[in-house]
Amino acid sequence: MQTYGNPDVTYGWWAGNSRVTNRAGKFIAAHAGHTGLISFAAGASTLWELARFDPSVAMGHQSSIFLAHLASIGIGFDDAGVWTGANVASVAIVHIIASLVYAGGALSHSLLFDGDLADGPGPTTQKFKLEWDNPDNLTFILGHHLIFFGVACIAFVEWARIHGIYDPAIGAVRQVEYNLNLTNIWNHQFDFLAIDNLEDVLGGHAFLAFVEITGGAFHIATKQVGEYTEFKGAGILSAEAVLSFSLAGIGWMAIVAAFWCATNTTVYPEAWFGEPLALKFGISPYWIDTVEVSESTALAGHTTRAALTNVHYYFGFFFLQGHLWHAIRALGFDFRRVTNAVAGLDRAQITLND
């Protein structure tokens, strides 16, 4: 965190990030706690949407975001292939129970275990300590994150291959074999919004799994190559810099997801998310429904697609502003100079010389 040269800086209770600046144990506690909150929100919101679901109205017109995501991966269908909400409550309850486990882990790491993993038991634990000027330490931690992302991609690919996901082209759940065509994957970098078959979607995930796991293994096994320069982070890596990188990544992904959700009906089927949206521009870009939705069947009369798209877009926008704020602070800029300058405008003087 930026201290502006003050060795005894203190932060208010609301600056929660300051508690984990150099303490990997507390960092783990925060991660586990956040995961628990997300898991509880997913489970509770799913139960709430299921309780208010009206089978006589299209799901996409009921702002049922969590039900729509479950339906799109083939959960909630009966043996005849009709969506009935089967097993949805079980999925929600598992998420709520998991949130309690995460909460227990967060409390354990926060109250019982070492706050600084440099003091932790054994050499394996100590490898995950935070050393901002040690690239070997940071690349080791990055490698483990990449492997977890890769495993998540594999889980999705295998779920689609073995269980099956919903295919809007046939209006039913089917098993999907991924199409690992590198030419298609390269070309879809530029037209991913127009992807219209699930084989390519799964092929992209399979390719990502390979790249992420390979990259993760590389970062875990290797040391810093060449001189550790400013280009590679020397002198500028810090907790605040890593926070800024994280905000940039999640902000960009949120904006990409917004554009994809607004227009693509293969990954976001009309049956569950509603009709494609139209892009408008007021003070900022936003998406509107292209059909009339009764306010009695949806929150504020919007489709699921409209709610999901606009929330992703605006969250992504503000995440990117947070990225810029923390990145500039990590580079050493003192934002107090701005407030001091504004506060001193009434005392400012201009001297004109001949």
Short mmCIF file of C-alpha atoms in Angstrom, two decimals:
data_model
loop_
_atom_site.label_atom_id
_atom_site.label_comp_id
_atom_site.label_asym_id
_atom_site.label_seq_id
_atom_site.Cartn_x
_atom_site.Cartn_y
_atom_site.Cartn_z
CA MET A 1 0.00 0.00 0.00
CA GLN A 2 1.21 3.52 -0.75
CA THR A 3 2.57 5.11 2.45
CA TYR A 4 4.14 8.25 0.87
CA GLY A 5 7.28 7.74 2.97
CA ASN A 6 5.50 7.55 6.33
CA PRO A 7 6.81 4.45 8.19
CA ASP A 8 4.03 4.62 10.78
CA VAL A 9 1.06 5.09 8.46
CA THR A 10 -2.30 3.86 9.72
CA TYR A 11 -5.53 3.25 7.82
CA GLY A 12 -9.18 3.46 8.82
CA TRP A 13 -11.26 0.35 9.43
CA TRP A 14 -12.75 0.70 5.95
CA ALA A 15 -9.35 0.26 4.26
CA GLY A 16 -9.47 -3.50 4.64
CA ASN A 17 -6.78 -4.09 2.02
CA SER A 18 -4.21 -2.49 4.32
CA ARG A 19 -4.46 -5.44 6.72
CA VAL A 20 -3.15 -7.89 4.11
CA THR A 21 -0.43 -5.75 2.52
CA ASN A 22 2.53 -7.90 3.54
CA ARG A 23 0.79 -10.76 5.31
CA ALA A 24 -0.01 -13.72 3.09
CA GLY A 25 -1.91 -15.52 5.87
CA LYS A 26 -4.35 -12.64 6.17
CA PHE A 27 -4.50 -12.53 2.37
CA ILE A 28 -5.68 -16.15 2.35
CA ALA A 29 -8.27 -15.33 5.02
CA ALA A 30 -9.61 -12.50 2.86
CA HIS A 31 -9.74 -14.75 -0.22
CA ALA A 32 -11.61 -17.47 1.66
CA GLY A 33 -14.01 -14.94 3.17
CA HIS A 34 -14.77 -13.39 -0.22
CA THR A 35 -15.32 -16.84 -1.74
CA GLY A 36 -17.74 -17.65 1.08
CA LEU A 37 -19.72 -14.47 0.43
CA ILE A 38 -19.93 -15.25 -3.28
CA SER A 39 -20.98 -18.85 -2.61
CA PHE A 40 -23.67 -17.76 -0.14
CA ALA A 41 -24.98 -15.08 -2.51
CA ALA A 42 -25.19 -17.61 -5.36
CA GLY A 43 -27.04 -20.19 -3.26
CA ALA A 44 -29.42 -17.74 -1.59
CA SER A 45 -30.22 -15.88 -4.81
CA THR A 46 -30.91 -19.17 -6.61
CA LEU A 47 -33.40 -20.18 -3.93
CA TRP A 48 -35.06 -16.76 -4.10
CA GLU A 49 -35.41 -16.92 -7.89
CA LEU A 50 -36.72 -20.48 -7.71
CA ALA A 51 -39.34 -19.46 -5.13
CA ARG A 52 -40.69 -16.65 -7.35
CA PHE A 53 -40.36 -18.49 -10.68
CA ASP A 54 -43.54 -18.55 -12.78
CA PRO A 55 -43.51 -21.45 -15.30
CA SER A 56 -46.18 -19.72 -17.39
CA VAL A 57 -43.77 -16.88 -18.21
CA ALA A 58 -40.53 -17.19 -20.20
CA MET A 59 -37.53 -17.42 -17.88
CA GLY A 60 -35.78 -14.68 -19.82
CA HIS A 61 -38.58 -12.27 -18.87
CA GLN A 62 -38.31 -12.91 -15.13
CA SER A 63 -34.80 -11.53 -14.41
CA SER A 64 -33.84 -15.01 -13.21
CA ILE A 65 -30.08 -14.66 -13.67
CA PHE A 66 -29.00 -17.65 -11.57
CA LEU A 67 -31.67 -19.99 -12.92
CA ALA A 68 -30.72 -18.98 -16.46
CA HIS A 69 -27.07 -19.86 -15.90
CA LEU A 70 -27.99 -23.24 -14.42
CA ALA A 71 -30.35 -23.99 -17.31
CA SER A 72 -27.68 -23.07 -19.87
CA ILE A 73 -25.34 -25.73 -18.44
CA GLY A 74 -28.08 -28.34 -18.42
CA ILE A 75 -29.26 -28.25 -14.78
CA GLY A 76 -32.96 -28.28 -13.88
CA PHE A 77 -34.36 -30.49 -16.64
CA ASP A 78 -36.55 -33.57 -16.22
CA ASP A 79 -36.10 -36.85 -18.12
CA ALA A 80 -38.21 -35.53 -20.98
CA GLY A 81 -35.87 -32.57 -21.47
CA VAL A 82 -38.26 -29.96 -20.06
CA TRP A 83 -36.93 -27.41 -17.58
CA THR A 84 -38.72 -28.03 -14.25
CA GLY A 85 -36.15 -26.79 -11.73
CA ALA A 86 -35.16 -30.33 -10.79
CA ASN A 87 -32.06 -30.44 -8.57
CA VAL A 88 -31.74 -26.64 -8.61
CA ALA A 89 -32.54 -26.36 -4.90
CA SER A 90 -29.91 -29.01 -4.15
CA VAL A 91 -27.28 -27.03 -6.06
CA ALA A 92 -28.24 -23.88 -4.14
CA ILE A 93 -28.05 -25.62 -0.76
CA VAL A 94 -24.63 -27.06 -1.58
CA HIS A 95 -23.44 -23.51 -2.27
CA ILE A 96 -24.81 -22.29 1.05
CA ILE A 97 -23.16 -25.15 2.95
CA ALA A 98 -19.90 -24.49 1.09
CA SER A 99 -20.11 -20.83 2.13
CA LEU A 100 -20.08 -21.94 5.77
CA VAL A 101 -16.97 -24.02 5.13
CA TYR A 102 -15.27 -21.05 3.46
CA ALA A 103 -16.30 -18.83 6.37
CA GLY A 104 -14.74 -21.29 8.79
CA GLY A 105 -11.53 -21.29 6.76
CA ALA A 106 -11.50 -17.49 6.68
CA LEU A 107 -11.94 -17.24 10.45
CA SER A 108 -9.29 -19.90 11.05
CA HIS A 109 -6.70 -18.13 8.89
CA SER A 110 -7.64 -14.77 10.38
CA LEU A 111 -7.70 -15.73 14.08
CA LEU A 112 -5.75 -18.96 14.57
CA PHE A 113 -3.11 -19.39 11.87
CA ASP A 114 -0.03 -17.31 11.15
CA GLY A 115 -0.79 -13.92 9.64
CA ASP A 116 2.59 -13.93 7.89
CA LEU A 117 3.36 -17.20 6.12
CA ALA A 118 7.07 -16.47 6.49
CA ASP A 119 6.50 -17.63 10.09
CA GLY A 120 4.34 -20.58 9.03
CA PRO A 121 5.11 -24.25 9.66
CA GLY A 122 7.36 -25.96 7.18
CA PRO A 123 9.12 -24.85 3.98
CA THR A 124 6.08 -25.51 1.76
CA THR A 125 3.94 -22.99 3.64
CA GLN A 126 6.72 -20.43 3.68
CA LYS A 127 7.01 -20.55 -0.12
CA PHE A 128 3.70 -18.67 -0.31
CA LYS A 129 4.86 -15.68 1.73
CA LEU A 130 4.60 -12.26 0.06
CA GLU A 131 7.88 -10.70 -1.04
CA TRP A 132 7.11 -7.83 -3.42
CA ASP A 133 10.71 -7.40 -4.61
CA ASN A 134 11.26 -11.13 -5.12
CA PRO A 135 10.09 -12.14 -8.62
CA ASP A 136 10.73 -15.82 -7.90
CA ASN A 137 8.26 -15.68 -5.02
CA LEU A 138 5.57 -13.85 -7.00
CA THR A 139 5.87 -16.03 -10.10
CA PHE A 140 5.57 -19.13 -7.87
CA ILE A 141 2.26 -17.89 -6.46
CA LEU A 142 1.04 -16.81 -9.93
CA GLY A 143 1.73 -20.32 -11.26
CA HIS A 144 -0.63 -21.92 -8.74
CA HIS A 145 -3.39 -19.47 -9.66
CA LEU A 146 -3.01 -20.32 -13.35
CA ILE A 147 -3.25 -24.05 -12.68
CA PHE A 148 -6.51 -23.58 -10.74
CA PHE A 149 -7.95 -21.58 -13.66
CA GLY A 150 -6.92 -24.36 -16.03
CA VAL A 151 -8.55 -27.02 -13.86
CA ALA A 152 -11.77 -24.97 -13.84
CA CYS A 153 -11.74 -24.90 -17.66
CA ILE A 154 -11.22 -28.67 -17.75
CA ALA A 155 -14.13 -29.17 -15.35
CA PHE A 156 -16.42 -27.19 -17.66
CA VAL A 157 -15.25 -29.05 -20.78
CA GLU A 158 -15.72 -32.45 -19.11
CA TRP A 159 -19.14 -31.46 -17.75
CA ALA A 160 -20.29 -30.57 -21.26
CA ARG A 161 -18.78 -33.76 -22.72
CA ILE A 162 -20.17 -36.18 -20.10
CA HIS A 163 -23.35 -34.57 -18.75
CA GLY A 164 -24.21 -32.18 -21.55
CA ILE A 165 -25.25 -28.52 -21.77
CA TYR A 166 -28.20 -26.76 -23.37
CA ASP A 167 -27.94 -26.25 -27.11
CA PRO A 168 -30.33 -23.54 -28.37
CA ALA A 169 -29.94 -24.82 -31.94
CA ILE A 170 -31.97 -27.93 -31.04
CA GLY A 171 -33.70 -26.66 -27.88
CA ALA A 172 -32.39 -29.48 -25.70
CA VAL A 173 -29.51 -30.60 -23.52
CA ARG A 174 -26.87 -32.59 -25.37
CA GLN A 175 -23.33 -33.83 -24.86
CA VAL A 176 -20.76 -31.65 -26.61
CA GLU A 177 -17.32 -32.78 -27.82
CA TYR A 178 -14.88 -29.88 -27.98
CA ASN A 179 -13.45 -28.81 -31.33
CA LEU A 180 -9.76 -28.13 -30.69
CA ASN A 181 -9.11 -26.39 -34.00
CA LEU A 182 -6.30 -23.88 -33.50
CA THR A 183 -7.16 -21.98 -36.68
CA ASN A 184 -10.75 -21.47 -35.48
CA ILE A 185 -9.55 -20.49 -32.02
CA TRP A 186 -7.18 -17.89 -33.49
CA ASN A 187 -9.84 -16.48 -35.80
CA HIS A 188 -12.43 -16.29 -33.02
CA GLN A 189 -10.24 -13.75 -31.24
CA PHE A 190 -11.72 -11.21 -33.61
CA ASP A 191 -15.29 -12.48 -34.03
CA PHE A 192 -16.03 -14.25 -30.74
CA LEU A 193 -19.31 -12.37 -30.42
CA ALA A 194 -20.56 -14.30 -33.47
CA ILE A 195 -19.66 -17.83 -32.28
CA ASP A 196 -22.71 -19.97 -33.10
CA ASN A 197 -21.78 -23.54 -32.13
CA LEU A 198 -20.95 -25.11 -28.79
CA GLU A 199 -18.09 -27.23 -30.16
CA ASP A 200 -16.05 -24.08 -30.78
CA VAL A 201 -16.96 -22.70 -27.35
CA LEU A 202 -15.71 -25.85 -25.66
CA GLY A 203 -12.65 -25.98 -27.92
CA GLY A 204 -11.68 -22.53 -26.74
CA HIS A 205 -11.99 -23.62 -23.12
CA ALA A 206 -9.92 -26.76 -23.78
CA PHE A 207 -7.20 -24.61 -25.36
CA LEU A 208 -7.30 -22.19 -22.41
CA ALA A 209 -6.93 -25.11 -20.01
CA PHE A 210 -3.77 -26.26 -21.81
CA VAL A 211 -2.26 -22.76 -21.92
CA GLU A 212 -3.07 -21.97 -18.28
CA ILE A 213 -1.82 -25.24 -16.85
CA THR A 214 1.34 -25.12 -18.99
CA GLY A 215 1.93 -21.51 -17.98
CA GLY A 216 1.27 -22.33 -14.34
CA ALA A 217 3.77 -25.20 -14.37
CA PHE A 218 6.32 -22.91 -16.05
CA HIS A 219 5.91 -20.20 -13.42
CA ILE A 220 6.15 -22.68 -10.56
CA ALA A 221 9.22 -24.49 -11.89
CA THR A 222 11.31 -21.61 -13.23
CA LYS A 223 13.19 -18.72 -11.69
CA GLN A 224 13.52 -15.16 -12.91
CA VAL A 225 15.14 -15.11 -16.36
CA GLY A 226 17.66 -12.34 -16.96
CA GLU A 227 18.04 -9.12 -14.99
CA TYR A 228 15.15 -8.03 -12.78
CA THR A 229 14.37 -4.64 -14.36
CA GLU A 230 11.62 -2.07 -13.90
CA PHE A 231 9.98 -3.52 -17.01
CA LYS A 232 9.59 -6.76 -15.04
CA GLY A 233 8.37 -4.94 -11.93
CA ALA A 234 11.53 -4.10 -10.00
CA GLY A 235 10.84 -1.24 -7.61
CA ILE A 236 7.16 -0.92 -8.53
CA LEU A 237 5.61 -4.26 -7.51
CA SER A 238 3.58 -3.94 -4.36
CA ALA A 239 0.29 -5.06 -2.87
CA GLU A 240 -1.34 -2.03 -4.46
CA ALA A 241 0.18 -2.77 -7.87
CA VAL A 242 -1.11 -6.36 -7.78
CA LEU A 243 -4.53 -5.06 -6.72
CA SER A 244 -4.51 -2.73 -9.72
CA PHE A 245 -3.65 -5.64 -12.06
CA SER A 246 -6.48 -7.70 -10.61
CA LEU A 247 -8.98 -4.88 -11.06
CA ALA A 248 -7.86 -4.40 -14.66
CA GLY A 249 -8.35 -8.09 -15.43
CA ILE A 250 -11.78 -8.44 -13.84
CA GLY A 251 -12.92 -5.09 -15.25
CA TRP A 252 -11.96 -6.00 -18.81
CA MET A 253 -13.57 -9.44 -18.52
CA ALA A 254 -16.78 -7.87 -17.20
CA ILE A 255 -16.99 -5.54 -20.21
CA VAL A 256 -16.27 -8.39 -22.64
CA ALA A 257 -18.97 -10.47 -20.95
CA ALA A 258 -21.42 -7.56 -21.29
CA PHE A 259 -20.93 -7.31 -25.07
CA TRP A 260 -21.11 -11.09 -25.42
CA CYS A 261 -24.25 -11.44 -23.31
CA ALA A 262 -25.99 -8.59 -25.12
CA THR A 263 -25.70 -10.17 -28.57
CA ASN A 264 -24.74 -13.86 -28.48
CA THR A 265 -27.62 -16.34 -28.29
CA THR A 266 -25.54 -19.54 -28.34
CA VAL A 267 -23.76 -19.07 -25.02
CA TYR A 268 -26.70 -17.03 -23.68
CA PRO A 269 -29.81 -18.76 -25.14
CA GLU A 270 -32.93 -16.69 -25.73
CA ALA A 271 -35.00 -19.32 -23.92
CA TRP A 272 -33.27 -18.46 -20.62
CA PHE A 273 -31.92 -14.92 -21.03
CA GLY A 274 -34.42 -13.24 -23.33
CA GLU A 275 -34.02 -11.57 -26.70
CA PRO A 276 -30.79 -9.83 -27.92
CA LEU A 277 -30.37 -6.21 -26.87
CA ALA A 278 -29.87 -2.91 -28.68
CA LEU A 279 -26.90 -0.69 -27.81
CA LYS A 280 -27.73 2.92 -26.97
CA PHE A 281 -25.67 5.85 -25.79
CA GLY A 282 -26.72 8.46 -23.25
CA ILE A 283 -24.23 9.75 -20.72
CA SER A 284 -22.51 6.39 -21.31
CA PRO A 285 -23.23 3.25 -23.38
CA TYR A 286 -26.07 1.04 -22.19
CA TRP A 287 -28.25 -1.74 -23.57
CA ILE A 288 -32.04 -1.79 -23.83
CA ASP A 289 -34.54 -4.55 -24.49
CA THR A 290 -35.84 -4.99 -28.00
CA VAL A 291 -39.17 -6.41 -26.76
CA GLU A 292 -41.79 -5.25 -24.31
CA VAL A 293 -41.56 -6.96 -20.91
CA SER A 294 -44.39 -6.64 -18.43
CA GLU A 295 -43.28 -5.13 -15.12
CA SER A 296 -45.40 -7.75 -13.38
CA THR A 297 -43.11 -10.53 -14.64
CA ALA A 298 -39.66 -9.03 -14.17
CA LEU A 299 -37.73 -6.70 -11.92
CA ALA A 300 -38.40 -3.21 -13.29
CA GLY A 301 -39.70 -4.79 -16.49
CA HIS A 302 -36.36 -5.93 -17.93
CA THR A 303 -35.21 -9.20 -19.44
CA THR A 304 -32.60 -11.33 -17.73
CA ARG A 305 -30.21 -10.42 -20.54
CA ALA A 306 -30.65 -6.67 -19.98
CA ALA A 307 -30.07 -6.96 -16.24
CA LEU A 308 -27.01 -9.18 -16.62
CA THR A 309 -25.46 -7.13 -19.42
CA ASN A 310 -25.81 -3.69 -17.86
CA VAL A 311 -24.65 -4.79 -14.41
CA HIS A 312 -21.55 -6.39 -15.94
CA TYR A 313 -20.81 -3.33 -18.04
CA TYR A 314 -21.05 -0.79 -15.23
CA PHE A 315 -19.17 -2.95 -12.74
CA GLY A 316 -16.46 -3.40 -15.37
CA PHE A 317 -16.31 0.35 -15.96
CA PHE A 318 -15.83 1.14 -12.29
CA PHE A 319 -13.34 -1.71 -11.82
CA LEU A 320 -11.20 -0.13 -14.54
CA GLN A 321 -11.37 3.24 -12.74
CA GLY A 322 -10.22 1.45 -9.60
CA HIS A 323 -7.38 -0.08 -11.60
CA LEU A 324 -6.20 3.36 -12.72
CA TRP A 325 -6.47 4.77 -9.18
CA HIS A 326 -4.45 2.00 -7.57
CA ALA A 327 -1.95 1.76 -10.45
CA ILE A 328 -1.15 5.48 -10.22
CA ARG A 329 -0.81 5.21 -6.44
CA ALA A 330 1.49 2.20 -6.86
CA LEU A 331 3.70 4.32 -9.12
CA GLY A 332 4.07 6.78 -6.25
CA PHE A 333 1.68 9.60 -7.12
CA ASP A 334 0.31 11.36 -4.02
CA PHE A 335 -3.37 12.14 -4.60
CA ARG A 336 -3.26 14.50 -1.63
CA ARG A 337 -1.53 16.96 -3.94
CA VAL A 338 -4.78 17.16 -5.92
CA THR A 339 -6.99 17.80 -2.89
CA ASN A 340 -4.49 20.30 -1.48
CA ALA A 341 -4.38 22.14 -4.80
CA VAL A 342 -8.17 22.30 -5.03
CA ALA A 343 -8.45 23.42 -1.40
CA GLY A 344 -5.92 26.18 -2.01
CA LEU A 345 -7.56 27.69 -5.11
CA ASP A 346 -8.99 30.60 -3.12
CA ARG A 347 -5.48 31.56 -2.00
CA ALA A 348 -3.85 31.13 -5.40
CA GLN A 349 -2.12 34.19 -6.85
CA ILE A 350 -0.89 34.92 -10.33
CA THR A 351 1.91 37.41 -10.89
CA LEU A 352 2.24 39.05 -14.29
CA ASN A 353 5.68 40.20 -15.38
CA ASP A 354 6.37 42.72 -18.12
#
